[in-house]
Short mmCIF file of N, CA and C in Angstrom, two decimals:
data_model
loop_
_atom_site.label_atom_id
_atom_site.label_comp_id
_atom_site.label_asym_id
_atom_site.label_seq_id
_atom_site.Cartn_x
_atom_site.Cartn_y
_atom_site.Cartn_z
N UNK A 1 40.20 -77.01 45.31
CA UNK A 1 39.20 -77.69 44.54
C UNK A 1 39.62 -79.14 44.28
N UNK A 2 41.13 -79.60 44.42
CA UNK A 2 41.11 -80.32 43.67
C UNK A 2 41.07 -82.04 45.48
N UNK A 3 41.40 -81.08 46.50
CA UNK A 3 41.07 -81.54 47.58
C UNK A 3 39.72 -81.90 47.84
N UNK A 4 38.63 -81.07 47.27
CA UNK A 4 37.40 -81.14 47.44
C UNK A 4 37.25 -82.22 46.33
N UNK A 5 37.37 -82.57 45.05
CA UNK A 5 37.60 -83.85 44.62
C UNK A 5 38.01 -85.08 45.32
N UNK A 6 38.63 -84.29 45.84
CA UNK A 6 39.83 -86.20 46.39
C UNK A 6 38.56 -86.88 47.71
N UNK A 7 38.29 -85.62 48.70
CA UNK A 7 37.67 -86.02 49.74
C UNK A 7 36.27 -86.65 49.29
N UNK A 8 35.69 -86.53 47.84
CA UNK A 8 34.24 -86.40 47.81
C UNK A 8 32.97 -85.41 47.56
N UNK A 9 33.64 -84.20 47.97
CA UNK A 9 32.80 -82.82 48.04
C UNK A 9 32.18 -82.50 47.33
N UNK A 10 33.17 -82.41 46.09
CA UNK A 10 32.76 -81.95 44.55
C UNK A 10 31.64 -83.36 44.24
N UNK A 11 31.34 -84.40 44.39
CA UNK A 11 30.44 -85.31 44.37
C UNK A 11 29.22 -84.63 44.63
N UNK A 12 29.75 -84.24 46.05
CA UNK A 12 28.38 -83.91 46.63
C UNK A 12 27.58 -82.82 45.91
N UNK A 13 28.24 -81.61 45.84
CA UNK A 13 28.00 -80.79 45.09
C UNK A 13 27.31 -80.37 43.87
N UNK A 14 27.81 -81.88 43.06
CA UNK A 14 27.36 -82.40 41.37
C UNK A 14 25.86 -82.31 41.62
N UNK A 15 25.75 -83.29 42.54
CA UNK A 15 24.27 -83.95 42.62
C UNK A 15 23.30 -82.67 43.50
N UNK A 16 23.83 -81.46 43.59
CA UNK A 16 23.21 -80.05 43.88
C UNK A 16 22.39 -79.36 42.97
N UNK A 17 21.28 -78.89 42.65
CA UNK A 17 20.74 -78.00 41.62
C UNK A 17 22.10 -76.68 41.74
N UNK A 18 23.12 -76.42 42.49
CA UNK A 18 23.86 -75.58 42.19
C UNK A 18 24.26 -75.28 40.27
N UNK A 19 24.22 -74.20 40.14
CA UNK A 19 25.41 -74.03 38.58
C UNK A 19 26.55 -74.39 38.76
N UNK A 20 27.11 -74.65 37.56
CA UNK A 20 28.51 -74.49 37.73
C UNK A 20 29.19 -73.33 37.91
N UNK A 21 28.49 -72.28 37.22
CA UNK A 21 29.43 -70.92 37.33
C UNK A 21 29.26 -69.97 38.58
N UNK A 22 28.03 -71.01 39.59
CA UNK A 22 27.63 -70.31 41.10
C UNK A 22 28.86 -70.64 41.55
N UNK A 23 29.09 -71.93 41.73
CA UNK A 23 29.91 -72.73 42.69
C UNK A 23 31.53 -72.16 41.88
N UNK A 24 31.91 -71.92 40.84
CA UNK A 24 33.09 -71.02 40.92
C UNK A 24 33.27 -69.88 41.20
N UNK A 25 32.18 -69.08 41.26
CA UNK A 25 32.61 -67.97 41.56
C UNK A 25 32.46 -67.92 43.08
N UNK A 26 31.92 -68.94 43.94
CA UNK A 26 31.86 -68.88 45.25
C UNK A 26 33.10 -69.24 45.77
N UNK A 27 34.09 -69.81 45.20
CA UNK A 27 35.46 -70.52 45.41
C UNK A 27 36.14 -69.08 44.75
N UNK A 28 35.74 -68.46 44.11
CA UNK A 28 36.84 -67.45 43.88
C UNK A 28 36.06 -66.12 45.01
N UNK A 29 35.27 -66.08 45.10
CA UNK A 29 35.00 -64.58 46.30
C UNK A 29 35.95 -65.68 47.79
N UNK A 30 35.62 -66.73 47.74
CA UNK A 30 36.22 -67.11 49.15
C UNK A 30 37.97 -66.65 48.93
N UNK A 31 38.06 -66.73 48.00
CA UNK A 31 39.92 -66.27 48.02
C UNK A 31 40.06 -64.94 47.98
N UNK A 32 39.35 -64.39 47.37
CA UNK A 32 39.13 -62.88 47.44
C UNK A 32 39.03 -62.27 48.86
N UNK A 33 38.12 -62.95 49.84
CA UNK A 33 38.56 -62.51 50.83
C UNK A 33 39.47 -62.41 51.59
N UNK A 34 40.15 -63.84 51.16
CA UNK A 34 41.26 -63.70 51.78
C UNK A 34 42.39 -62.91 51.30
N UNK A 35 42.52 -62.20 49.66
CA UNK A 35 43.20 -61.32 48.67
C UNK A 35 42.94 -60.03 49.88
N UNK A 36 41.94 -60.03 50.27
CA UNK A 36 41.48 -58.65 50.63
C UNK A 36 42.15 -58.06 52.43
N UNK A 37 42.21 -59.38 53.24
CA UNK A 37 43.01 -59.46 54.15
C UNK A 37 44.36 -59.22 53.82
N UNK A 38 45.04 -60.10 52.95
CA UNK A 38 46.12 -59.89 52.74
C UNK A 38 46.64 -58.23 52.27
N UNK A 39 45.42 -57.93 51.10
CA UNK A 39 46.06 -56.86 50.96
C UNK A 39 46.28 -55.47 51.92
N UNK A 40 44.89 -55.81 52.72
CA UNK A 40 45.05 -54.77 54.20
C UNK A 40 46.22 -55.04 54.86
N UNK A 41 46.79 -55.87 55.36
CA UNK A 41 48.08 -56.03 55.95
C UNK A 41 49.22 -55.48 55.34
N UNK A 42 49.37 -55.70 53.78
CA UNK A 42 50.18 -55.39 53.39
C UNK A 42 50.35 -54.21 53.00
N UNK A 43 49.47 -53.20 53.02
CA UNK A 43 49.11 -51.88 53.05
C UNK A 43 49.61 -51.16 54.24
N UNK A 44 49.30 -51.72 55.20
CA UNK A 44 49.62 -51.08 57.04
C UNK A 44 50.97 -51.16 56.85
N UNK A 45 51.56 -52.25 56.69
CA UNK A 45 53.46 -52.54 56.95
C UNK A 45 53.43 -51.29 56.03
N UNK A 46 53.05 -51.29 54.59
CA UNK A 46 54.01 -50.63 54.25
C UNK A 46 53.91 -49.30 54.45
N UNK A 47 52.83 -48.95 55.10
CA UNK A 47 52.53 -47.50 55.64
C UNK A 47 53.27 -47.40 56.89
N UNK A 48 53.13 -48.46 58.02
CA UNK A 48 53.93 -48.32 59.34
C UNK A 48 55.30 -48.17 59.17
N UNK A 49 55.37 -49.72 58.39
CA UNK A 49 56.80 -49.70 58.67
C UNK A 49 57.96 -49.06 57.74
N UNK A 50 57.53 -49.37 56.65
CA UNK A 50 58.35 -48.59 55.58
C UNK A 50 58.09 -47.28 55.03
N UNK A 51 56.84 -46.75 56.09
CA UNK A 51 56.31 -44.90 55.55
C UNK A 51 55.68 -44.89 54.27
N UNK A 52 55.55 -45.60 53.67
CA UNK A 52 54.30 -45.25 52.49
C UNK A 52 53.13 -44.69 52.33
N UNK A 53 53.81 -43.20 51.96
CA UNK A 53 52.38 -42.44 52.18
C UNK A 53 52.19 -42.21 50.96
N UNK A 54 50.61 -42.32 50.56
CA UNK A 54 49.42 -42.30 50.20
C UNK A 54 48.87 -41.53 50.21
N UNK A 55 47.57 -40.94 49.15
CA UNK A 55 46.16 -40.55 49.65
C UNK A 55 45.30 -41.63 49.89
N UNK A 56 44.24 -41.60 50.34
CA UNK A 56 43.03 -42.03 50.63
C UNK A 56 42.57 -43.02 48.87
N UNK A 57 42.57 -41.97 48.37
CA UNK A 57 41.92 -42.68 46.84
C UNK A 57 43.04 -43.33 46.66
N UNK A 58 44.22 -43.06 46.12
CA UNK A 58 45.24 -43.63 46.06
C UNK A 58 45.24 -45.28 46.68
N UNK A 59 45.73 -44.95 48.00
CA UNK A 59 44.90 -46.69 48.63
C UNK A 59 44.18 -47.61 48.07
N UNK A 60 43.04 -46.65 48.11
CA UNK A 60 42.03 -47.33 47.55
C UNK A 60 41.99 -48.00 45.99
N UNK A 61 42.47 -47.29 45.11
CA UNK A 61 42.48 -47.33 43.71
C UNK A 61 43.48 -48.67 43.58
N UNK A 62 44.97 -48.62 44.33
CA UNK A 62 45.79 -49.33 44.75
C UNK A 62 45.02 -50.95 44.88
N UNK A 63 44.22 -50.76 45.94
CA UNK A 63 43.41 -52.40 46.85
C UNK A 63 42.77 -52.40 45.63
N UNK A 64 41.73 -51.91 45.00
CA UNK A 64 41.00 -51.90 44.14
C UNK A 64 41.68 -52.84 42.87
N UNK A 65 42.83 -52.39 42.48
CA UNK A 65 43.76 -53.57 41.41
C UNK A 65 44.22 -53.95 41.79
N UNK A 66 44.47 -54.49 43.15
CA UNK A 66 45.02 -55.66 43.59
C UNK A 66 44.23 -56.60 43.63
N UNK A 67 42.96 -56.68 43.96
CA UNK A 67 42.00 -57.19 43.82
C UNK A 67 41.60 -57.82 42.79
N UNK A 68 40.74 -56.63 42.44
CA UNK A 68 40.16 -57.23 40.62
C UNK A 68 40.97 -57.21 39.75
N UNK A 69 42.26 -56.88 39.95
CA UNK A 69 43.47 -57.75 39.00
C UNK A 69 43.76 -59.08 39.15
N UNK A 70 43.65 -59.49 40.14
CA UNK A 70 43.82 -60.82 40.31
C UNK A 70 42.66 -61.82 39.66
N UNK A 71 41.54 -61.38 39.51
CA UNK A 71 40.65 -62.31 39.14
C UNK A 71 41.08 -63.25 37.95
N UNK A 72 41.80 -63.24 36.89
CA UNK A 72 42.21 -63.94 35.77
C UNK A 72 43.05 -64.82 36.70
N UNK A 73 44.01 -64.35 37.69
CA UNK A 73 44.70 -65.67 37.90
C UNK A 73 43.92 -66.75 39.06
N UNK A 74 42.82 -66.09 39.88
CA UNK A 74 41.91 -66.91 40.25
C UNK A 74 41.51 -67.82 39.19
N UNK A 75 40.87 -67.28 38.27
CA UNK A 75 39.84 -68.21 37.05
C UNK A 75 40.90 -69.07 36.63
N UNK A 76 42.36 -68.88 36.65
CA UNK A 76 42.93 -70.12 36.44
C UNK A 76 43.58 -70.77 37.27
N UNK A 77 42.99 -70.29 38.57
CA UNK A 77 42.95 -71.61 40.01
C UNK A 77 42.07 -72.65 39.76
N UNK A 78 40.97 -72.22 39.44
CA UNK A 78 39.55 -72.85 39.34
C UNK A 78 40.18 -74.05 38.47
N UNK A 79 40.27 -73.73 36.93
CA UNK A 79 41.04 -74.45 35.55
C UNK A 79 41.80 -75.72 36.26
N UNK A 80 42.80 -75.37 37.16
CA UNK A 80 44.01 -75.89 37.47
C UNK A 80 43.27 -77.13 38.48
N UNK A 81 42.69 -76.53 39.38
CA UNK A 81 41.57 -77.10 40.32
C UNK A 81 40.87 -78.24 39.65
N UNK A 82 40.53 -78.55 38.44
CA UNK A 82 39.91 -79.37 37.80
C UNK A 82 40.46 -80.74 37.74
N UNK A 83 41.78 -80.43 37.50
CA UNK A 83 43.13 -81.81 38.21
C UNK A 83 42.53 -82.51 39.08
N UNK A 84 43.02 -84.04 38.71
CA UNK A 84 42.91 -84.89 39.76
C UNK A 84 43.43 -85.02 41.00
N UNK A 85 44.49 -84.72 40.65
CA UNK A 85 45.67 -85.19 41.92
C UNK A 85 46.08 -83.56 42.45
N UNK A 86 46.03 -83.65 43.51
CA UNK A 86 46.70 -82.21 44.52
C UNK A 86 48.19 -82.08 44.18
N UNK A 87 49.21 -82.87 43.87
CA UNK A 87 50.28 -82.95 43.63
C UNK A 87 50.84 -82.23 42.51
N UNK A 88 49.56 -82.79 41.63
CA UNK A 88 49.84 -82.11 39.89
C UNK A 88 49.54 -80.82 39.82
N UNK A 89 48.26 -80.88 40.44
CA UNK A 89 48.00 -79.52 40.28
C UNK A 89 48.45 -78.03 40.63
N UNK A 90 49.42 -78.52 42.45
CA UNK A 90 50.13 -77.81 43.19
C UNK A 90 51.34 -77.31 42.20
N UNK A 91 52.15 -78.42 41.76
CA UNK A 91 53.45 -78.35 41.08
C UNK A 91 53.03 -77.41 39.39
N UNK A 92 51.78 -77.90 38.78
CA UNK A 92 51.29 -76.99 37.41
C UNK A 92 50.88 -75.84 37.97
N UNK A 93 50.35 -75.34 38.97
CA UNK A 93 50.31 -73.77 39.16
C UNK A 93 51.59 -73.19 39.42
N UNK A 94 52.65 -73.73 40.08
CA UNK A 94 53.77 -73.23 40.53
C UNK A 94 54.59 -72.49 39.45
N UNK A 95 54.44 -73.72 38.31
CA UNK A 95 55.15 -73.67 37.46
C UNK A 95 54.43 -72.27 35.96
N UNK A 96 52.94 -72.32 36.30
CA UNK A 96 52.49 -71.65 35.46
C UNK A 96 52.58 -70.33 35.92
N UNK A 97 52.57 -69.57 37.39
CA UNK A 97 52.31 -68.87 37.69
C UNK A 97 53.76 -68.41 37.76
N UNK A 98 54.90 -69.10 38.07
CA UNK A 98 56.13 -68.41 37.98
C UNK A 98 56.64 -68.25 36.26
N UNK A 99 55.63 -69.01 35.38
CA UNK A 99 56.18 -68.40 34.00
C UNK A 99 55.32 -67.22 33.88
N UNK A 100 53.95 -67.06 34.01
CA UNK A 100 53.55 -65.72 33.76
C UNK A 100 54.00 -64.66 34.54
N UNK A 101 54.75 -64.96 35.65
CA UNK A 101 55.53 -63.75 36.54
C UNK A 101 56.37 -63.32 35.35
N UNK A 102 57.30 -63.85 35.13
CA UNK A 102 58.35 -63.78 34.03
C UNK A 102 58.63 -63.49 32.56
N UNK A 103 57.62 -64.05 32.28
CA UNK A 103 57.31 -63.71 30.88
C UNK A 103 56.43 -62.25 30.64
N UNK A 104 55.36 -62.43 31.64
CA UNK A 104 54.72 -61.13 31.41
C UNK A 104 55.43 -59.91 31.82
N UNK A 105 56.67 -59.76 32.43
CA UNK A 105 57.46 -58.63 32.67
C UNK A 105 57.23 -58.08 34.42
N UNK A 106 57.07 -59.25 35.30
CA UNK A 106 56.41 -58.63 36.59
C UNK A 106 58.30 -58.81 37.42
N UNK A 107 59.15 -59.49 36.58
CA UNK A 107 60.48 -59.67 37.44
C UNK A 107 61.23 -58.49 36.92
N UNK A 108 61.12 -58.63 35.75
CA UNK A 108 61.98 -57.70 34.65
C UNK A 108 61.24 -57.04 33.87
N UNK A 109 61.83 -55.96 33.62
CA UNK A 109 61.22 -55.34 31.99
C UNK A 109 61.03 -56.00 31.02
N UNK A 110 59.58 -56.26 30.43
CA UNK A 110 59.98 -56.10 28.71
C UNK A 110 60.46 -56.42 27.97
N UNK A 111 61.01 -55.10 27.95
CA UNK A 111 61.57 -54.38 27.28
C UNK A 111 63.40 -54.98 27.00
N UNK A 112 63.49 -55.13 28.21
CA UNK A 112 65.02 -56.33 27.87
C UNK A 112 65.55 -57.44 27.57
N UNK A 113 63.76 -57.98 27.25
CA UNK A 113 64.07 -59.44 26.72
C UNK A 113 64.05 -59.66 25.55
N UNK A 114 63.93 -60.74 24.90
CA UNK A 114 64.13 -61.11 23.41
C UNK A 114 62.93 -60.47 22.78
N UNK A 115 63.02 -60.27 21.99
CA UNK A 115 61.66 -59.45 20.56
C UNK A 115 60.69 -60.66 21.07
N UNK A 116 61.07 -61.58 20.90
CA UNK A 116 60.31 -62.94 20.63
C UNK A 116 59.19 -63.05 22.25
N UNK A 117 59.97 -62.71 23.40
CA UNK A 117 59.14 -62.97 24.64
C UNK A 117 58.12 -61.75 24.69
N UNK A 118 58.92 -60.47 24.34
CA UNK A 118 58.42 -59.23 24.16
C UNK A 118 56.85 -59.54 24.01
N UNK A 119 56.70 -59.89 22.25
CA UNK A 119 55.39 -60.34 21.84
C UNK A 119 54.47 -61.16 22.33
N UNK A 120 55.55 -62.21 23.04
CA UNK A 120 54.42 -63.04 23.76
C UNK A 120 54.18 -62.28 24.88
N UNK A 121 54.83 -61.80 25.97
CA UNK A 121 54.54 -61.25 27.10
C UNK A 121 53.17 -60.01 27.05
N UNK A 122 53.25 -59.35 25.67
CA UNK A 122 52.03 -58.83 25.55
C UNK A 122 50.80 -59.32 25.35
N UNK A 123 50.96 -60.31 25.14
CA UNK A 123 49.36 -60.93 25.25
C UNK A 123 49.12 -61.49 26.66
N UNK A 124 50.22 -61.60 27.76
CA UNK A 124 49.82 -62.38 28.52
C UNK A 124 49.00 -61.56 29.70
N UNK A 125 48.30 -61.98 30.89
CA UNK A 125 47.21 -61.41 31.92
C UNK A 125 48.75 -61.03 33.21
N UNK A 126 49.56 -61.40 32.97
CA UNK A 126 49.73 -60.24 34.02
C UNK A 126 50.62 -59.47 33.87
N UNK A 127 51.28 -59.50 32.19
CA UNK A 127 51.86 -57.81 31.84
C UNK A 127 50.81 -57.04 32.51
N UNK A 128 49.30 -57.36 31.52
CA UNK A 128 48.30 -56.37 31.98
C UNK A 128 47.91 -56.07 33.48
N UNK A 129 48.42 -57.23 33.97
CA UNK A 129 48.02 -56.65 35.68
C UNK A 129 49.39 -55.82 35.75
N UNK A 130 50.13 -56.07 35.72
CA UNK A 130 51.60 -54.83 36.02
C UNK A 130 51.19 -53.75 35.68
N UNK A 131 50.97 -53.27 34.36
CA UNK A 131 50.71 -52.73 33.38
C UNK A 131 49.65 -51.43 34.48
N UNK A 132 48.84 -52.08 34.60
CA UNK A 132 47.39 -50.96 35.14
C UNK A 132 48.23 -50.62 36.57
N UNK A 133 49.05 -51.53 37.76
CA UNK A 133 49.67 -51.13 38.62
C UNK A 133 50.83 -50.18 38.61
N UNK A 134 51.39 -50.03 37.26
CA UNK A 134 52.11 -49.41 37.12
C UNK A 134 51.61 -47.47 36.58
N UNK A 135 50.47 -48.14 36.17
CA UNK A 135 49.65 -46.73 35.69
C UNK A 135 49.00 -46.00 36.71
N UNK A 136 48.55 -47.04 37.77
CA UNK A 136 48.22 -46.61 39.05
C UNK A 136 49.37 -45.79 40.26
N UNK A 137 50.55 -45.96 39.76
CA UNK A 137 52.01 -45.71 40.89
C UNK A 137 52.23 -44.65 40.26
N UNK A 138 52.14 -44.11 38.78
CA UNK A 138 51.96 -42.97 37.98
C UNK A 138 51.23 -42.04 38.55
N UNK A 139 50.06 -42.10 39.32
CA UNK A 139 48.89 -41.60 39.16
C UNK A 139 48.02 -40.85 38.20
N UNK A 140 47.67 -42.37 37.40
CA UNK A 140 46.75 -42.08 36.16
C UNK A 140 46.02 -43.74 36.77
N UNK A 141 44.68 -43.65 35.72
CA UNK A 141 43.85 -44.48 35.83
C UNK A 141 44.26 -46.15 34.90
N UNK A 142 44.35 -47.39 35.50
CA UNK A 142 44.56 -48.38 34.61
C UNK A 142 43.85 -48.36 33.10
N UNK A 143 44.87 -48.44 31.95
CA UNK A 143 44.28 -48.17 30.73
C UNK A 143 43.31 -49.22 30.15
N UNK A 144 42.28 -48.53 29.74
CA UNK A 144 41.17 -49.58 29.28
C UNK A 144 41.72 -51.13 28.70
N UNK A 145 42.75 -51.29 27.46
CA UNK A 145 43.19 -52.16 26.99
C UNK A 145 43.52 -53.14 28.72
N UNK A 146 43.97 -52.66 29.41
CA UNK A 146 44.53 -53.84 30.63
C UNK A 146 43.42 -54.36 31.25
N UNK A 147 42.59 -53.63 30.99
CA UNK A 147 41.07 -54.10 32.04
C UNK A 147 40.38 -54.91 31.05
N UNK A 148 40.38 -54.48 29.98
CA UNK A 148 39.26 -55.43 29.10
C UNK A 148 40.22 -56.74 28.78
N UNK A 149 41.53 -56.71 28.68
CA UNK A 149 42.26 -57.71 28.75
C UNK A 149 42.01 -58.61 29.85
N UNK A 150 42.48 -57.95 31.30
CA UNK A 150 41.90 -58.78 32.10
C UNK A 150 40.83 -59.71 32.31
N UNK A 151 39.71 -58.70 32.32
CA UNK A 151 38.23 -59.34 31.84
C UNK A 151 38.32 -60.21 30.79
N UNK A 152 38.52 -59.82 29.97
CA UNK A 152 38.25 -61.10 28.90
C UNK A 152 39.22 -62.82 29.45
N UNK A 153 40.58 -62.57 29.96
CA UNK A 153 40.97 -63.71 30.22
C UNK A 153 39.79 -64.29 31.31
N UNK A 154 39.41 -63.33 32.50
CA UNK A 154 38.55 -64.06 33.41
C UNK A 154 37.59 -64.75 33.16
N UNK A 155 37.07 -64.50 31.85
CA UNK A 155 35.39 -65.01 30.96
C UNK A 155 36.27 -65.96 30.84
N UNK A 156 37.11 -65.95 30.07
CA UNK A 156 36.99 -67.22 28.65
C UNK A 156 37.40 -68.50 30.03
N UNK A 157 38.50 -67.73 30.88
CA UNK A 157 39.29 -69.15 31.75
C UNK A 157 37.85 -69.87 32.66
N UNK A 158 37.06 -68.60 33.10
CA UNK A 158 35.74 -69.40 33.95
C UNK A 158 34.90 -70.31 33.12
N UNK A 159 34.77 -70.07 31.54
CA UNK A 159 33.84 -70.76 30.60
C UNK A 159 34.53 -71.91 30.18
N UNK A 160 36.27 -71.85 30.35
CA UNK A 160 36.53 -73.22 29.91
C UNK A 160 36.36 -73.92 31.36
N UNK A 161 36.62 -73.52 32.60
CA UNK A 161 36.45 -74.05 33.67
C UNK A 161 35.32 -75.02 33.55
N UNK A 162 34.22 -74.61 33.28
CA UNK A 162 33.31 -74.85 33.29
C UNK A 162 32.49 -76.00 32.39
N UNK A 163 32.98 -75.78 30.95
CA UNK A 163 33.08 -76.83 30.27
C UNK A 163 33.98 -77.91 30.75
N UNK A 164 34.94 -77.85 31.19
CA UNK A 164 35.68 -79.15 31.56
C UNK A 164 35.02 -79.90 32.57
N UNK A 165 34.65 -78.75 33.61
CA UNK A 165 33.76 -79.60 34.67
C UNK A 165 32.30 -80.13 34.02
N UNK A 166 31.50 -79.88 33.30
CA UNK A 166 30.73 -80.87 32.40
C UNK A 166 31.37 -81.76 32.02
N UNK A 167 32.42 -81.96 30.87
CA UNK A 167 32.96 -83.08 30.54
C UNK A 167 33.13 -84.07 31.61
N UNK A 168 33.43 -83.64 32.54
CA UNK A 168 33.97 -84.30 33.87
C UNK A 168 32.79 -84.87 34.34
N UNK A 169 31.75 -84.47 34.31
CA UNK A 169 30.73 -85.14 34.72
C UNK A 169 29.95 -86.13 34.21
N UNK A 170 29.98 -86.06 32.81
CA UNK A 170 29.37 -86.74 31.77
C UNK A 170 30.52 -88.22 31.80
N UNK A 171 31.46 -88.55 32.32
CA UNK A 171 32.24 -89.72 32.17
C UNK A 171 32.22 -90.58 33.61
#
C-alpha cells in the first residue's frame, strides 16, 4: 500500500466512487490468497516430508485458523500501509510483528516471563492466534474468547485504517 502511494495509485483510487473499507478489504483477500497458497504448501511438506498425519477436518480446521487468524495482523498491514515511506513502514512492521511474536507467547511460553509481560501478552492478537492453534493441536475447537478477540482487533484496526485514510485525504 504504501508503494501504491509512492507510485500514484492510491491517487487514483481516491478520486474512485470506491469505499474505503471496499478497497481494504480487497488488499487484504489479495494476501489471503496468497495466506492460502502458502498454507497449502506448507501442509503437503509437512505431510510428505515430515509424515504429518491428519484427518481431513483436522486439516481443514488447521487452514481454517491459519487463515482467519491472520486477519488482525493483515488489518494491521493495511494501518502500517498508511506510511509514507516504504522504508518506514517495512522496518515498523518488522519490528511490530517480531514484538507481538514475543510478547504474545508465539516464541516462548507465557507463562515464563515476567507477571508484567504475562498481562500484557494477554491482551495481545496473537497470544489469541496461538491460543485457538494450540486448542486446535488439542483437538478441541478455538475458544470463543480467541475468536471474538481476534475479531474485535480486525474491526477496530480496519476502522482506524480507515479513519486515517480520510484524514489523509482531507490535507
Amino acid at each position: 500500500m504504501v508503494q501504491e502511494r509512492t507510485q500514484g495509485w492510491s491517487t487514483f483510487i481516491r478520486v474512485t466512487p470506491l469505499p474505503d473499507h471496499i478497497y481494504f478489504i480487497a488488499q487484504m483477500s489479495g494476501q489471503s490468497v496468497i495466506h492460502i497458497l502458502s498454507i497449502t504448501v506448507i501442509f503437503l511438506a509437512g505431510a510428505l516430508i515430515n509424515g504429518v498425519s491428519l484427518s481431513p477436518l483436522e486439516w481443514f480446521l488447521c487452514g481454517l485458523w491459519a487463515l482467519l487468524g491472520s486477519l488482525p495482523f493483515l488489518a494491521i498491514g493495511t494501518l502500517i500501509g498508511m506510511m509514507k515511506k516504504v522504508d518506514t513502514a517495512a522496518g515498523i512492521s518488522n519490528v511490530l510483528y517480531m514484538g507481538l511474536a514475543v510478547c504474545g507467547g508465539m516464541w516462548m511460553p507465557l507463562e515464563i516471563m515476567p507477571k508484567m509481560m504475562q498481562n500484557i501478552g494477554h491482551w495481545l492478537p496473537s497470544y489469541h492466534y496461538g491460543s485457538g492453534a494450540w486448542e486446535i493441536a488439542r483437538g478441541q475447537m478455538p475458544n470463543w474468547k480467541n475468536i471474538l478477540f481476534l475479531l474485535a482487533y480486525s474491526i477496530v484496526i480496519m476502522l482506524l485504517s480507515k479513519y486515517i485514510r480520510r484524514k489523509q485525504e482531507a490535507v
